[in-house]
PDB file of C-alpha atoms in Angstrom:
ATOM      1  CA  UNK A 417       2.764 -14.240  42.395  1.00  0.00           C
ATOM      2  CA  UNK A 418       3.190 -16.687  39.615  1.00  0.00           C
ATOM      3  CA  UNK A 419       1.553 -14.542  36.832  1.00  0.00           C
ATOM      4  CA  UNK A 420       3.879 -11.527  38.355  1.00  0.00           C
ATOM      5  CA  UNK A 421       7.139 -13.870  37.500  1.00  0.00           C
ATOM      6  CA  UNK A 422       6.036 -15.264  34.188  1.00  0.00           C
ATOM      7  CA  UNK A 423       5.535 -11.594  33.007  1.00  0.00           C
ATOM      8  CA  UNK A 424       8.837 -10.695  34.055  1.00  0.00           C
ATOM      9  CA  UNK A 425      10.991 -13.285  32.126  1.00  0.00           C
ATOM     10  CA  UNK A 426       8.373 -12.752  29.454  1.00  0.00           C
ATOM     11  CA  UNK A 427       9.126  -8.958  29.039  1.00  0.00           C
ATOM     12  CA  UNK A 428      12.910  -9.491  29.906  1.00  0.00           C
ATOM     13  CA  UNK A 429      13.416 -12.390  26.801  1.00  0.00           C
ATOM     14  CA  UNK A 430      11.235  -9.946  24.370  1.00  0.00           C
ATOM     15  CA  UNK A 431      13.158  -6.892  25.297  1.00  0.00           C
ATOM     16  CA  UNK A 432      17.018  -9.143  24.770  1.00  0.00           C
ATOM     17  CA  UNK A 433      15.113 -10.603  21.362  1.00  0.00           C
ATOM     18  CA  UNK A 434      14.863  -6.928  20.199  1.00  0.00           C
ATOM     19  CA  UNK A 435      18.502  -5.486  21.301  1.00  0.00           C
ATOM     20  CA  UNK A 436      19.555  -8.646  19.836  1.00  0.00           C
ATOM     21  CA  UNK A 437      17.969  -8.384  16.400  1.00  0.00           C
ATOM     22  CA  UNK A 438      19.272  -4.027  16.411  1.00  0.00           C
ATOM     23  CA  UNK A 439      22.825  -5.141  17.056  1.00  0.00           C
ATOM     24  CA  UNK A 440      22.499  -8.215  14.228  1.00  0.00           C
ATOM     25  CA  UNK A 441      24.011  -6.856  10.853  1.00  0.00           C
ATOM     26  CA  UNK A 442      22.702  -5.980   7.923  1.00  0.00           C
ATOM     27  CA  UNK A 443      21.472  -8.613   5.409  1.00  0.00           C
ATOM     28  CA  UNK A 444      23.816  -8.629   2.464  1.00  0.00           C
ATOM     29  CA  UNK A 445      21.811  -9.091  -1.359  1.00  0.00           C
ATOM     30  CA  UNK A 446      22.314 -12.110  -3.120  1.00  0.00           C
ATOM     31  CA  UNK A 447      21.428 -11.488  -6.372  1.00  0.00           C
ATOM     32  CA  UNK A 448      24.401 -10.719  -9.024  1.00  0.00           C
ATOM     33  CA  UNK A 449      25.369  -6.688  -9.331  1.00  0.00           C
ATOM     34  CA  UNK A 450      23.392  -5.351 -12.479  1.00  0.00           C
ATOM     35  CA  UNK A 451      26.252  -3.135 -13.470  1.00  0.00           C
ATOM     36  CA  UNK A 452      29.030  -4.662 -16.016  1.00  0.00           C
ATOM     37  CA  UNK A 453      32.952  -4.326 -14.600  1.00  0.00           C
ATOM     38  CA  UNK A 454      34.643  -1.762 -16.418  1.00  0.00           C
ATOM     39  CA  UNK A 455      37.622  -3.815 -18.740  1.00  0.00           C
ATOM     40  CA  UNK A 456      41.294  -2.909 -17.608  1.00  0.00           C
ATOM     41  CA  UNK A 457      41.472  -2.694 -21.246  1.00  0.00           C
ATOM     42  CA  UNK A 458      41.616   0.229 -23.851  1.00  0.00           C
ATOM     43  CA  UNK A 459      37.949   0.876 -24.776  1.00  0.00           C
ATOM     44  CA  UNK A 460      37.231  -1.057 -27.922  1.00  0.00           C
ATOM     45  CA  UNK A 461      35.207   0.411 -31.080  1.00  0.00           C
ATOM     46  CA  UNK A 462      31.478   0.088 -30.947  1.00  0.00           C
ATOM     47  CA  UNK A 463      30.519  -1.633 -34.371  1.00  0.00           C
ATOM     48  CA  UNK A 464      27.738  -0.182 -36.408  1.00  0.00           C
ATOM     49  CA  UNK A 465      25.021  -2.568 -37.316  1.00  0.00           C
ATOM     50  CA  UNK A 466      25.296  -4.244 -40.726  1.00  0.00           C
ATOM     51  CA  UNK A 467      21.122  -3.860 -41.701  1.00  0.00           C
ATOM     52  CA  UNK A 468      19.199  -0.858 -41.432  1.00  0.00           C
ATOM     53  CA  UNK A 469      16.070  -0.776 -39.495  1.00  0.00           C
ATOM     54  CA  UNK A 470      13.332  -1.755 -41.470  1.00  0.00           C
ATOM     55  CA  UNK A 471      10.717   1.244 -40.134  1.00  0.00           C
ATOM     56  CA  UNK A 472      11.286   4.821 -39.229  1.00  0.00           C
ATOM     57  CA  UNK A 473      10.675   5.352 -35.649  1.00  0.00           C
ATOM     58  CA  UNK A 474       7.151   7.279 -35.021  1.00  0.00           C
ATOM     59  CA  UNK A 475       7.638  11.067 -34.571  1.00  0.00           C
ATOM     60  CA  UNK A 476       6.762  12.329 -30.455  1.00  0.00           C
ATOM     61  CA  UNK A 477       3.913  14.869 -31.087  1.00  0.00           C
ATOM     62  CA  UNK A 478       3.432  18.058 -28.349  1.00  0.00           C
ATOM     63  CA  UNK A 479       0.392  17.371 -26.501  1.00  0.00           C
ATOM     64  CA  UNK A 480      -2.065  19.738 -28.089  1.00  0.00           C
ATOM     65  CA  UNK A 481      -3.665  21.863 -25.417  1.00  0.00           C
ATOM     66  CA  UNK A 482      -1.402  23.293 -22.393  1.00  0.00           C
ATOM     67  CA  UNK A 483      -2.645  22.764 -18.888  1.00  0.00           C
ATOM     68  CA  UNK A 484      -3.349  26.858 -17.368  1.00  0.00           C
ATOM     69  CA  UNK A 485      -1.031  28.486 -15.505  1.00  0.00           C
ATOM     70  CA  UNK A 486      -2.211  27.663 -12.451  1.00  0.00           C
ATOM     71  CA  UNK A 487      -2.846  23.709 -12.949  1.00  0.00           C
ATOM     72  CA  UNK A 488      -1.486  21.055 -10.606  1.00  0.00           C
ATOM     73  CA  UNK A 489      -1.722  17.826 -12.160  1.00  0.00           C
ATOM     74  CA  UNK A 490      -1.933  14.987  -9.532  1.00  0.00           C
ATOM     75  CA  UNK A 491      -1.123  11.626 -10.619  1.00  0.00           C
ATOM     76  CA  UNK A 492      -1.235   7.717  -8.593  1.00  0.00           C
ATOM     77  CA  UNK A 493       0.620   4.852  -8.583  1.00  0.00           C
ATOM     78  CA  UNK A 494      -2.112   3.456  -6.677  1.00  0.00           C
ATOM     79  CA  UNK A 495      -4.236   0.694  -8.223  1.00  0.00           C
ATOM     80  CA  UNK A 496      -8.355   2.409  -7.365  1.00  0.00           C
ATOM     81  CA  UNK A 497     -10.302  -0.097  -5.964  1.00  0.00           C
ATOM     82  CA  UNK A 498     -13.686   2.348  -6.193  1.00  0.00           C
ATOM     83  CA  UNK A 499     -14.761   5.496  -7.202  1.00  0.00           C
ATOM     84  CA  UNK A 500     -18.149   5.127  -6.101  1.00  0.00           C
ATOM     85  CA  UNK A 501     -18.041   7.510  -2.760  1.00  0.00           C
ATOM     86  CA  UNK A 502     -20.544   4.682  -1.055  1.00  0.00           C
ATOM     87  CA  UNK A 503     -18.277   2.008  -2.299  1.00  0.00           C
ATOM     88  CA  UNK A 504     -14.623   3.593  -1.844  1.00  0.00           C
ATOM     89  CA  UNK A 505     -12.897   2.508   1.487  1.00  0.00           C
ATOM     90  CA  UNK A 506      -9.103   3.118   1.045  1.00  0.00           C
ATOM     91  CA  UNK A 507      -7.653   6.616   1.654  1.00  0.00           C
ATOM     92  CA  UNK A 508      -5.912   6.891  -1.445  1.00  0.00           C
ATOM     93  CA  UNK A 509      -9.312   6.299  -3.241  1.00  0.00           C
ATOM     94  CA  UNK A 510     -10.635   9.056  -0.994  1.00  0.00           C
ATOM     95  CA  UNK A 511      -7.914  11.573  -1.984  1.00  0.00           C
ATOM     96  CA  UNK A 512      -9.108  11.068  -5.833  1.00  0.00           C
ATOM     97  CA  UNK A 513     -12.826  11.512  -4.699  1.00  0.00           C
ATOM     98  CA  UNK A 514     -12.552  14.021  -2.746  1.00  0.00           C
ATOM     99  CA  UNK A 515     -10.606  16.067  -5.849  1.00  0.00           C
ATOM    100  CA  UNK A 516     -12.448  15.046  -8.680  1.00  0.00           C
ATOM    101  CA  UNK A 517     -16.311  15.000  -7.205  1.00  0.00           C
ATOM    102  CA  UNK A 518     -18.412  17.641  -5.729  1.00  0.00           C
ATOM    103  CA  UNK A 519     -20.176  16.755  -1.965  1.00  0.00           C
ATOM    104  CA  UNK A 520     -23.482  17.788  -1.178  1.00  0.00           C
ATOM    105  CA  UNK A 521     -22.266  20.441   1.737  1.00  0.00           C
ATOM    106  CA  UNK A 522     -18.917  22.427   2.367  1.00  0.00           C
ATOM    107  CA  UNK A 523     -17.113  24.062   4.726  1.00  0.00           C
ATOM    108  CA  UNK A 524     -17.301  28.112   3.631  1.00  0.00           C
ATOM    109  CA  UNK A 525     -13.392  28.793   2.962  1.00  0.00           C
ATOM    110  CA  UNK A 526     -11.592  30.130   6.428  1.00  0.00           C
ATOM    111  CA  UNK A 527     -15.063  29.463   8.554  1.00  0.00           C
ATOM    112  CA  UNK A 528     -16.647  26.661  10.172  1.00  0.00           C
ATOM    113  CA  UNK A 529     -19.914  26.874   8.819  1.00  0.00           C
ATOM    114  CA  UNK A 530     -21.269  24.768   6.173  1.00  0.00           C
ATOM    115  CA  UNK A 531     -23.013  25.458   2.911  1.00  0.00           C
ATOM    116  CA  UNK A 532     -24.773  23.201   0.377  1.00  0.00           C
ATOM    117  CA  UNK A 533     -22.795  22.596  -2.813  1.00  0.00           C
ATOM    118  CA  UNK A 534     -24.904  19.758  -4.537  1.00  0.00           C
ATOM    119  CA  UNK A 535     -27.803  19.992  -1.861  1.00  0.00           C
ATOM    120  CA  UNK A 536     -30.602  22.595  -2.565  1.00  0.00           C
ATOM    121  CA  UNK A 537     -30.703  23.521   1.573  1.00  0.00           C
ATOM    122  CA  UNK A 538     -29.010  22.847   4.159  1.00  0.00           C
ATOM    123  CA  UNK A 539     -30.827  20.119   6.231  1.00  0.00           C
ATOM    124  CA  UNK A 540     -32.647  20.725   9.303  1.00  0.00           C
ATOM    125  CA  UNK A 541     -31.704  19.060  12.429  1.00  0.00           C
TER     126      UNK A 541
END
C-alpha cells in the first residue's frame, strides 16, 4: 500500500514538472545581434581603397569531366569513423558502404531471392 502511494505522488510531481516546463517561455539569446542597425542617416559614399592588391586573384577553372546524365552525387557532413564493413558501426558509415562496396550476395531486383555478387555460389545451408 505504501509502494502504491509513493508511485502516485511520484507520477503526479513528474507529470506537473513537465506541464510546467511546456507552459515556461522561451529562452531569449544572449549574445549581441550579428546584423549592423541601419543609420537614420543618408547613405554615405563607400571609399575606394588607396593601394591596389598586390596579386591577381586565381582564375575558377570548370571541372573537367561532367558527371552522366543520370548521376546522383551523394555527399556527408558526417565525420566516417570506418570504412572497413567489419569495423564500421554507425549508420551513416553504413549508408557510404553500402553505396560504394559490392557484398558477397544480393537480393535479385523486385524478388526475394538472393544471388551471389562477390561470392562464386551461393552457400549451402
Amino acid at each position: 500500500m505504501k509502494h502504491n502511494r509513493w508511485f502516485k505522488i511520484s507520477t503526479l510531481l513528474i507529470a506537473a514538472s513537465m506541464i510546467l516546463a511546456a507552459c515556461a517561455p522561451a529562452a531569449t539569446a544572449t549574445t549581441a545581434p550579428t546584423q549592423a542597425v541601419a543609420p537614420t542617416t543618408a547613405p554615405t559614399k563607400a571609399v575606394a581603397p588607396t593601394t591596389p592588391p598586390t596579386q591577381a586573384p586565381a582564375p575558377t577553372t570548370a571541372p573537367t569531366t561532367a558527371p552522366a546524365k543520370n548521376t546522383i552525387i551523394i555527399g556527408t557532413t558526417d565525420k566516417i569513423a570506418s570504412l572497413d564493413p567489419g569495423d564500421a558501426y554507425a549508420v551513416h558509415d553504413w549508408e557510404i558502404i553500402y553505396n560504394v562496396d559490392d557484398g558477397l550476395l544480393r537480393y535479385k531486383p523486385g524478388t526475394t531471392d538472393v544471388e551471389p555478387v562477390l561470392a562464386t555460389a551461393l552457400p549451402t545451408i
